[in-house]
Amino acid sequence: MSWMVPLIVCAHIARADELAIPFEQYTLDNGLSVILAPDDSTPIVSVNVWYHVGSKDETEGLSGFAHLFEHLMFQGSTSLPVDFFKPIEAVGGSINGSTNLDRTNYHETLPAQYLPLALFAESDRMGWLIIDEDRLANQKEVVRNERRQNYEIKPYGSWRLDLYAALYPKGHPYHHITIGSHQDLENATLEDVKGFFDAWYVPNNASLVIAGDLDIEATKALVAEYFGNIPAGAPIERATPPPHALTNTTTIRQTADVPEQRVWIAWHSPAHFAPGDAELDLLATALSTGKNSRLYQRLVQTGIAKSVGANQRSQLLTSVFIIDATAAPGHDTDEIVSIIDEVLAEIMSDKPPTADELAGARAGIERSLYERLRTVQSKADNLNRFLMSPDGLNGLLNYSARYAEQTPEQIVAASASLFTEQRVVLHIQPERGADNRAEGFWKKLFKKPKSEGESG
């Protein structure tokens, strides 16, 4: 099945006219979803492959596999047994990948004449990836070092690990995040890893977007040539986790080698694209974006906090609404939580979001969308993203409308259902105490070198 659609996205804030994204969508016999989006504004193309597998699809005892494959997929395939960065970068292209709770993404952007190279590389690793003991051992250690660097050594790096473990019970797909545990990665066998690949890295669990300076018919022929002979995998079966609701406030207090006190407050919120998701995205933007936002005015402008932010972290099963702030010298995170609660109570009672606040939030969200669609790389990734919405690519078509219809009353209703005592509050404070928290950290970071002959 195939059709060409001029996808129209209104960008009223960035410019007065409309941005059209022509695309053609079809499916190969092996189940691979394909989207072609021609754009001859620059002589480049971007190839973007989403495998619809993330850390939520891992089984207990085998965490970190989705992210591990983000690394293994660059280690060579049967017909291209080299580091995948080399051939792409040799023709002036860029290549990378990313993993989250819900999907794994691989992408290349390169001069248009080298599109066959990118399609050859992506198809060869989809169908004929090399997975052996040497590559597995090497990348297991790379991933474990990444965990140490980004989550264990980095100041405040553990916050997502701890927050998600408290928000979701053991056994829930979101209880652990993508990095996985040292033990699970160390214990991963070649058989385990190959089984994960065979189950999830199949055409019927993937979507391919090609955007840029391309000829539709010639590109369809290339896609058929390179991907058409890859066999489909077994039908994808996912267990739906039972609904989980927090029953009270869980407060976590930690000390760490950090310069300042910092706090995160998190609630369960509606899933990506579900009713309430857009309302809370608007609210998060209105609460903390810009110097005139309420949280900035109450916390940063008054000198109580050094920074504050709010974010609706949209996810497929259930989302998380997070407010975080860093305390200024002389203040602590308990004081910050109290003020945040006051602001939220006002939102739900006598001071709902004003029309101006919502208009500013809409403007920021629309501008962000417009900016994301200006490059072929980002355009390809967003087409893949919206393919996962309940409305398919119509979700992108209706993106601005999702945010244009909310009234202050709807925002208040969404807030009232969210901002309850059923939440997780994570405090991280310096090990040395509040009085010299910054001094100890920065002295250690910028330790003066020893003079020649100095001992100890």
Coordinates of C-alpha atoms in Angstrom, one line a residue:
M1 CA 0.0 0.0 0.0
S2 CA 1.4 3.4 -1.0
W3 CA 0.4 7.0 -1.1
M4 CA 1.8 10.5 -1.5
V5 CA 0.6 13.0 1.0
P6 CA 1.6 16.7 1.3
L7 CA 1.9 16.9 5.1
I8 CA 1.2 20.5 6.2
V9 CA 2.4 21.8 9.5
C10 CA 1.3 25.3 10.5
A11 CA 4.2 27.4 11.9
H12 CA 2.4 30.5 12.8
I13 CA 5.0 31.8 15.2
A14 CA 8.1 31.2 13.1
R15 CA 6.6 32.3 9.9
A16 CA 3.1 33.1 8.6
D17 CA 2.9 30.6 5.7
E18 CA 2.7 26.8 5.9
L19 CA 5.5 24.2 5.9
A20 CA 4.7 21.3 3.5
I21 CA 6.4 17.9 3.9
P22 CA 5.6 15.7 0.9
F23 CA 6.1 12.1 1.7
E24 CA 5.2 8.6 0.5
Q25 CA 4.5 5.8 2.9
Y26 CA 4.4 2.1 2.1
T27 CA 5.2 -1.3 3.5
L28 CA 7.4 -4.1 2.1
D29 CA 6.2 -7.7 2.1
N30 CA 8.5 -8.5 5.0
G31 CA 6.7 -5.9 7.2
L32 CA 9.3 -3.0 7.0
S33 CA 7.5 0.4 7.1
V34 CA 9.0 2.8 4.6
I35 CA 8.6 6.6 4.4
L36 CA 10.2 8.7 1.6
A37 CA 10.2 12.4 2.1
P38 CA 11.8 14.3 -0.9
D39 CA 13.5 17.6 -0.1
D40 CA 15.9 19.1 -2.7
S41 CA 16.7 22.2 -0.7
T42 CA 20.2 20.7 -0.1
P43 CA 22.1 17.9 -2.0
I44 CA 22.0 15.6 1.0
V45 CA 19.9 12.7 2.3
S46 CA 19.2 11.3 5.7
V47 CA 18.5 7.6 6.4
N48 CA 16.7 7.0 9.7
V49 CA 15.9 3.5 11.0
W50 CA 13.8 3.0 14.1
Y51 CA 13.7 -0.5 15.7
H52 CA 10.6 -0.5 17.9
V53 CA 12.4 -1.9 20.9
G54 CA 13.8 -0.1 23.9
S55 CA 14.7 -1.0 27.5
K56 CA 11.0 -1.5 28.3
D57 CA 11.2 -4.7 26.2
E58 CA 14.0 -6.3 28.1
T59 CA 13.4 -9.2 30.4
E60 CA 14.5 -9.4 34.1
G61 CA 18.1 -10.2 34.4
L62 CA 18.9 -9.1 30.8
S63 CA 18.8 -5.3 31.3
G64 CA 20.8 -3.0 29.1
F65 CA 20.4 -5.1 25.9
A66 CA 18.7 -2.4 23.8
H67 CA 21.5 0.0 24.5
L68 CA 24.1 -2.7 24.1
F69 CA 22.8 -3.2 20.6
E70 CA 23.1 0.5 19.9
H71 CA 26.9 -0.3 20.1
L72 CA 27.0 -3.7 18.6
M73 CA 25.2 -2.5 15.4
F74 CA 28.3 -0.4 14.5
Q75 CA 30.7 -3.3 14.8
G76 CA 30.4 -4.8 11.3
S77 CA 28.2 -7.1 9.2
T78 CA 28.8 -10.0 6.8
S79 CA 29.4 -7.8 3.7
L80 CA 30.7 -4.8 5.6
P81 CA 32.9 -6.3 8.4
V82 CA 34.3 -2.9 9.5
D83 CA 33.5 -0.2 12.0
F84 CA 30.4 1.4 10.4
F85 CA 31.6 4.9 11.1
K86 CA 34.5 4.5 8.6
P87 CA 32.8 4.1 5.3
I88 CA 30.1 6.8 6.1
E89 CA 32.6 9.4 7.3
A90 CA 34.9 8.7 4.4
V91 CA 32.3 10.2 2.0
G92 CA 31.7 13.2 4.3
G93 CA 28.7 11.8 6.1
S94 CA 27.7 11.5 9.8
I95 CA 26.4 8.4 11.5
N96 CA 25.1 7.7 15.0
G97 CA 22.4 6.1 17.1
S98 CA 20.4 6.5 20.3
T99 CA 18.3 4.4 22.7
N100 CA 15.5 5.2 25.0
L101 CA 12.8 3.3 26.9
D102 CA 10.7 2.7 23.8
R103 CA 12.9 2.6 20.7
T104 CA 16.4 2.3 19.3
N105 CA 17.4 4.7 16.4
Y106 CA 20.2 4.6 13.8
H107 CA 20.8 7.3 11.3
E108 CA 23.1 8.6 8.6
T109 CA 23.2 11.9 6.8
L110 CA 25.5 12.1 3.8
P111 CA 25.8 13.5 0.2
A112 CA 22.8 12.4 -1.8
Q113 CA 24.9 10.4 -4.4
Y114 CA 25.9 8.1 -1.5
L115 CA 22.4 7.0 -0.6
P116 CA 23.1 3.4 -1.8
L117 CA 26.0 3.2 0.6
A118 CA 23.8 4.1 3.6
L119 CA 21.0 1.7 2.5
F120 CA 23.5 -1.1 2.0
A121 CA 25.0 -0.6 5.4
E122 CA 21.6 -0.4 7.2
S123 CA 20.2 -3.4 5.4
D124 CA 23.3 -5.6 5.9
R125 CA 23.4 -5.0 9.6
M126 CA 19.6 -5.6 9.8
G127 CA 19.9 -9.0 8.1
W128 CA 23.5 -10.1 8.6
L129 CA 25.0 -8.4 11.7
I130 CA 28.1 -10.1 13.0
I131 CA 27.8 -11.0 16.7
D132 CA 30.7 -12.9 18.1
E133 CA 32.4 -13.3 21.5
D134 CA 35.1 -10.7 20.8
R135 CA 32.7 -8.0 19.7
L136 CA 30.4 -8.8 22.6
A137 CA 33.1 -8.7 25.2
N138 CA 34.5 -5.4 23.9
Q139 CA 31.1 -3.6 23.7
K140 CA 30.0 -4.9 27.1
E141 CA 32.9 -3.2 28.6
V142 CA 32.3 0.0 26.6
V143 CA 28.7 0.1 27.9
R144 CA 29.8 -0.5 31.5
N145 CA 32.3 2.3 31.2
E146 CA 29.6 4.5 29.9
R147 CA 27.5 3.7 32.9
R148 CA 30.4 4.6 35.2
Q149 CA 31.1 7.8 33.4
N150 CA 27.5 9.1 32.9
Y151 CA 25.7 7.7 35.9
E152 CA 28.1 6.8 38.7
I153 CA 31.0 9.4 38.5
K154 CA 29.1 12.3 36.9
P155 CA 27.6 14.7 39.5
Y156 CA 23.9 14.0 39.9
G157 CA 24.3 11.3 37.3
S158 CA 22.3 8.7 39.2
W159 CA 19.1 10.7 39.4
R160 CA 17.2 8.9 36.6
L161 CA 18.2 5.5 37.8
D162 CA 16.9 6.2 41.3
L163 CA 13.8 8.2 40.2
Y164 CA 12.5 5.5 37.8
A165 CA 13.2 2.7 40.2
A166 CA 11.0 4.5 42.8
L167 CA 8.3 5.5 40.3
Y168 CA 7.8 2.0 38.9
P169 CA 7.9 -1.4 40.8
K170 CA 10.3 -4.1 40.0
G171 CA 9.1 -6.0 37.0
H172 CA 7.5 -3.0 35.4
P173 CA 9.1 -2.2 31.9
Y174 CA 10.1 1.3 33.1
H175 CA 11.6 0.2 36.5
H176 CA 15.1 0.3 34.9
I177 CA 16.4 2.7 32.3
T178 CA 18.4 2.0 29.2
I179 CA 21.9 1.8 30.6
G180 CA 21.3 -1.6 32.4
S181 CA 23.1 -3.0 35.4
H182 CA 26.7 -4.1 35.6
Q183 CA 25.7 -7.6 36.7
D184 CA 23.3 -8.1 33.8
L185 CA 25.7 -6.8 31.2
E186 CA 28.6 -8.9 32.7
N187 CA 26.4 -12.0 32.7
A188 CA 25.1 -11.6 29.2
T189 CA 25.9 -14.6 27.0
L190 CA 26.3 -14.7 23.3
E191 CA 23.2 -16.9 23.1
D192 CA 21.2 -14.3 25.1
V193 CA 22.3 -11.5 22.8
K194 CA 21.7 -13.3 19.6
G195 CA 18.2 -14.2 20.9
F196 CA 17.4 -10.6 21.6
F197 CA 18.6 -9.6 18.1
D198 CA 16.5 -12.3 16.4
A199 CA 13.4 -11.3 18.3
W200 CA 13.5 -7.5 17.9
Y201 CA 15.8 -6.5 15.0
V202 CA 13.5 -7.7 12.3
P203 CA 11.9 -5.8 9.4
N204 CA 8.4 -6.2 10.8
N205 CA 9.6 -4.4 14.0
A206 CA 11.3 -1.5 12.1
S207 CA 10.6 1.6 10.2
L208 CA 12.8 3.3 7.6
V209 CA 12.6 7.0 6.7
I210 CA 14.6 8.5 3.9
A211 CA 14.5 12.3 3.7
G212 CA 16.3 14.7 1.4
D213 CA 17.4 15.0 -2.2
L214 CA 16.0 11.8 -3.6
D215 CA 14.1 10.5 -6.6
I216 CA 11.0 8.6 -5.3
E217 CA 11.0 5.8 -7.9
A218 CA 14.8 5.3 -7.9
T219 CA 14.8 5.2 -4.1
K220 CA 12.0 2.7 -3.9
A221 CA 14.0 0.4 -6.2
L222 CA 17.0 0.7 -3.9
V223 CA 14.9 0.0 -0.8
A224 CA 13.5 -3.1 -2.5
E225 CA 17.0 -4.3 -3.6
Y226 CA 18.6 -3.9 -0.2
F227 CA 15.8 -4.7 2.2
G228 CA 13.3 -6.7 0.3
N229 CA 15.1 -10.1 0.7
I230 CA 15.5 -9.8 4.5
P231 CA 13.0 -12.3 6.0
A232 CA 10.4 -11.2 8.5
G233 CA 10.7 -12.2 12.0
A234 CA 8.2 -13.9 14.3
P235 CA 5.1 -11.7 15.1
I236 CA 6.0 -9.2 17.8
E237 CA 4.2 -9.9 21.1
R238 CA 4.4 -7.5 24.0
A239 CA 2.8 -8.0 27.3
T240 CA 0.8 -5.0 28.6
P241 CA 1.9 -4.2 32.1
P242 CA -0.9 -3.7 34.7
P243 CA -1.6 -0.1 35.6
H244 CA 0.6 1.1 38.4
A245 CA -0.3 4.0 40.7
L246 CA 1.8 5.4 43.6
T247 CA -0.1 5.4 46.9
N248 CA 1.8 8.1 48.7
T249 CA 4.9 10.3 48.6
T250 CA 8.2 8.5 48.4
T251 CA 11.0 10.8 49.6
I252 CA 14.6 9.8 48.9
R253 CA 17.5 11.6 50.5
Q254 CA 21.0 11.0 49.2
T255 CA 24.5 12.5 49.8
A256 CA 27.0 12.6 47.0
D257 CA 30.1 14.3 45.8
V258 CA 28.2 17.2 44.2
P259 CA 28.6 21.0 44.5
E260 CA 25.0 22.0 45.3
Q261 CA 21.8 20.7 46.7
R262 CA 19.3 19.5 44.0
V263 CA 15.8 18.1 44.0
W264 CA 13.5 16.3 41.6
I265 CA 9.8 15.9 42.1
A266 CA 8.1 13.4 39.8
W267 CA 4.5 12.2 39.1
H268 CA 3.0 9.6 36.8
S269 CA 1.4 11.4 33.9
P270 CA -0.5 10.4 30.7
A271 CA 1.3 8.5 28.0
H272 CA 2.6 10.1 24.8
F273 CA -0.2 11.3 22.6
A274 CA -2.8 10.3 25.2
P275 CA -5.4 12.9 26.5
G276 CA -3.6 15.1 29.0
D277 CA -0.1 14.7 27.4
A278 CA -0.3 18.0 25.4
E279 CA -1.9 19.9 28.3
L280 CA 0.9 18.9 30.7
D281 CA 3.5 19.7 28.0
L282 CA 2.0 23.2 27.8
L283 CA 1.9 23.5 31.5
A284 CA 5.6 22.5 31.9
T285 CA 6.6 25.0 29.3
A286 CA 4.5 27.8 30.9
L287 CA 5.8 27.0 34.4
S288 CA 9.5 27.2 33.8
T289 CA 10.5 28.6 30.4
G290 CA 11.7 32.1 30.4
K291 CA 12.5 34.6 33.1
N292 CA 8.8 35.6 33.4
S293 CA 7.7 32.0 34.2
R294 CA 6.2 31.4 37.6
L295 CA 8.8 29.0 38.9
Y296 CA 11.6 31.2 37.7
Q297 CA 10.1 34.2 39.3
R298 CA 9.5 32.5 42.6
L299 CA 12.7 30.6 42.9
V300 CA 15.5 32.0 40.7
Q301 CA 14.5 35.6 40.7
T302 CA 14.3 35.6 44.5
G303 CA 17.7 34.0 44.9
I304 CA 16.4 30.8 46.4
A305 CA 17.4 28.5 43.5
K306 CA 20.1 28.7 40.9
S307 CA 18.0 27.0 38.3
V308 CA 14.6 25.4 37.9
G309 CA 12.9 23.4 35.1
A310 CA 9.7 21.5 34.4
N311 CA 9.3 18.7 31.8
Q312 CA 6.6 16.3 30.6
R313 CA 8.7 13.3 29.7
S314 CA 6.4 11.7 27.2
Q315 CA 6.7 7.9 26.9
L316 CA 4.6 5.2 25.2
L317 CA 3.3 3.3 28.3
T318 CA 3.0 6.1 30.8
S319 CA 4.8 9.5 31.0
V320 CA 6.5 11.2 33.9
F321 CA 6.1 14.9 34.8
I322 CA 9.3 16.2 36.5
I323 CA 10.2 19.5 38.2
D324 CA 13.8 19.9 39.2
A325 CA 15.7 22.7 40.9
T326 CA 19.2 23.5 42.2
A327 CA 19.4 25.3 45.5
A328 CA 21.3 28.6 45.8
P329 CA 23.8 29.1 48.7
G330 CA 22.0 29.6 52.0
H331 CA 18.9 27.7 50.9
D332 CA 17.9 24.0 50.8
T333 CA 15.8 21.7 48.8
D334 CA 13.1 21.4 51.4
E335 CA 12.4 25.1 51.1
I336 CA 12.3 24.7 47.3
V337 CA 9.8 21.9 47.4
S338 CA 7.6 23.9 49.7
I339 CA 7.6 26.9 47.3
I340 CA 7.0 24.6 44.3
D341 CA 3.9 23.1 46.1
E342 CA 2.6 26.7 46.7
V343 CA 2.9 27.5 43.0
L344 CA 1.1 24.3 42.0
A345 CA -1.6 24.9 44.5
E346 CA -2.2 28.4 43.0
I347 CA -2.4 26.9 39.5
M348 CA -5.2 24.5 40.7
S349 CA -7.1 27.1 42.7
D350 CA -7.2 30.9 42.3
K351 CA -4.4 31.6 39.8
P352 CA -4.8 29.3 36.8
P353 CA -2.6 29.8 33.7
T354 CA -3.4 33.0 31.9
A355 CA -4.2 33.3 28.2
D356 CA -0.8 35.1 27.8
E357 CA 1.1 32.3 29.6
L358 CA -0.5 29.6 27.4
A359 CA 0.1 31.7 24.2
G360 CA 3.7 32.0 25.1
A361 CA 4.0 28.3 25.7
R362 CA 2.3 27.4 22.4
A363 CA 4.7 29.8 20.6
G364 CA 7.7 28.1 22.1
I365 CA 6.4 24.6 21.3
E366 CA 5.6 25.6 17.7
R367 CA 8.9 27.2 17.2
S368 CA 10.7 24.1 18.5
L369 CA 8.7 21.9 16.1
Y370 CA 9.5 24.2 13.1
E371 CA 13.2 24.2 14.0
R372 CA 13.2 20.4 14.2
L373 CA 11.7 20.1 10.7
R374 CA 14.2 22.4 9.0
T375 CA 17.0 19.8 8.6
V376 CA 16.5 16.6 6.7
Q377 CA 18.0 14.6 9.6
S378 CA 15.6 16.0 12.1
K379 CA 12.7 15.7 9.7
A380 CA 13.4 12.0 9.1
D381 CA 13.6 11.4 12.9
N382 CA 10.3 13.2 13.5
L383 CA 8.5 11.3 10.8
N384 CA 9.6 8.1 12.5
R385 CA 8.6 9.5 15.9
F386 CA 5.0 10.3 14.8
L387 CA 4.7 7.0 13.0
M388 CA 4.4 5.6 16.6
S389 CA 1.4 7.9 17.5
P390 CA -2.1 6.4 17.5
D391 CA -2.9 8.6 14.5
G392 CA 0.3 7.6 12.6
L393 CA 1.7 10.4 10.6
N394 CA -1.5 12.4 11.0
G395 CA -0.1 13.0 14.5
L396 CA 2.4 15.3 13.0
L397 CA -0.2 16.9 10.8
N398 CA -2.3 17.6 13.9
Y399 CA 0.6 18.6 16.1
S400 CA -0.1 22.3 16.4
A401 CA -3.8 21.6 16.8
R402 CA -3.1 19.4 19.9
Y403 CA -1.8 22.5 21.6
A404 CA -4.1 25.1 20.2
E405 CA -7.3 23.8 21.7
Q406 CA -6.5 23.7 25.4
T407 CA -8.2 26.2 27.7
P408 CA -7.0 27.4 31.1
E409 CA -9.8 25.2 32.6
Q410 CA -8.5 22.1 30.8
I411 CA -5.0 22.8 32.1
V412 CA -6.3 23.2 35.7
A413 CA -8.2 19.9 35.3
A414 CA -5.1 18.1 34.1
S415 CA -3.1 19.7 37.0
A416 CA -5.6 18.6 39.6
S417 CA -5.4 15.0 38.5
L418 CA -1.6 15.1 38.4
F419 CA -0.3 17.1 41.3
T420 CA -1.3 14.9 44.2
E421 CA 0.7 13.4 47.1
Q422 CA 1.3 10.3 45.0
R423 CA 4.8 11.3 43.9
V424 CA 8.5 10.7 44.3
V425 CA 10.8 13.4 45.7
L426 CA 14.5 12.9 45.3
H427 CA 17.0 15.1 47.2
I428 CA 20.7 15.0 46.5
Q429 CA 23.0 17.1 48.7
P430 CA 26.7 17.5 49.1
E431 CA 28.6 15.1 51.4
R432 CA 30.4 18.0 53.1
G433 CA 27.3 19.8 54.2
A434 CA 25.5 23.0 53.1
D435 CA 28.0 25.5 54.4
N436 CA 30.9 24.5 52.1
R437 CA 29.2 22.3 49.5
A438 CA 30.6 24.2 46.5
E439 CA 34.0 25.0 47.9
G440 CA 34.9 21.3 48.5
F441 CA 33.7 20.2 45.1
W442 CA 35.4 22.9 43.0
K443 CA 38.7 22.6 44.9
K444 CA 38.7 18.9 44.2
L445 CA 37.8 19.4 40.5
F446 CA 40.5 22.1 40.0
K447 CA 43.1 20.8 42.4
K448 CA 46.3 22.8 42.2
P449 CA 49.1 20.7 40.6
K450 CA 52.0 19.7 42.9
S451 CA 55.2 21.6 42.6
E452 CA 58.3 19.7 41.5
G453 CA 59.7 17.8 44.4
E454 CA 56.5 18.1 46.4
S455 CA 55.6 14.8 48.2
G456 CA 52.4 13.1 49.2

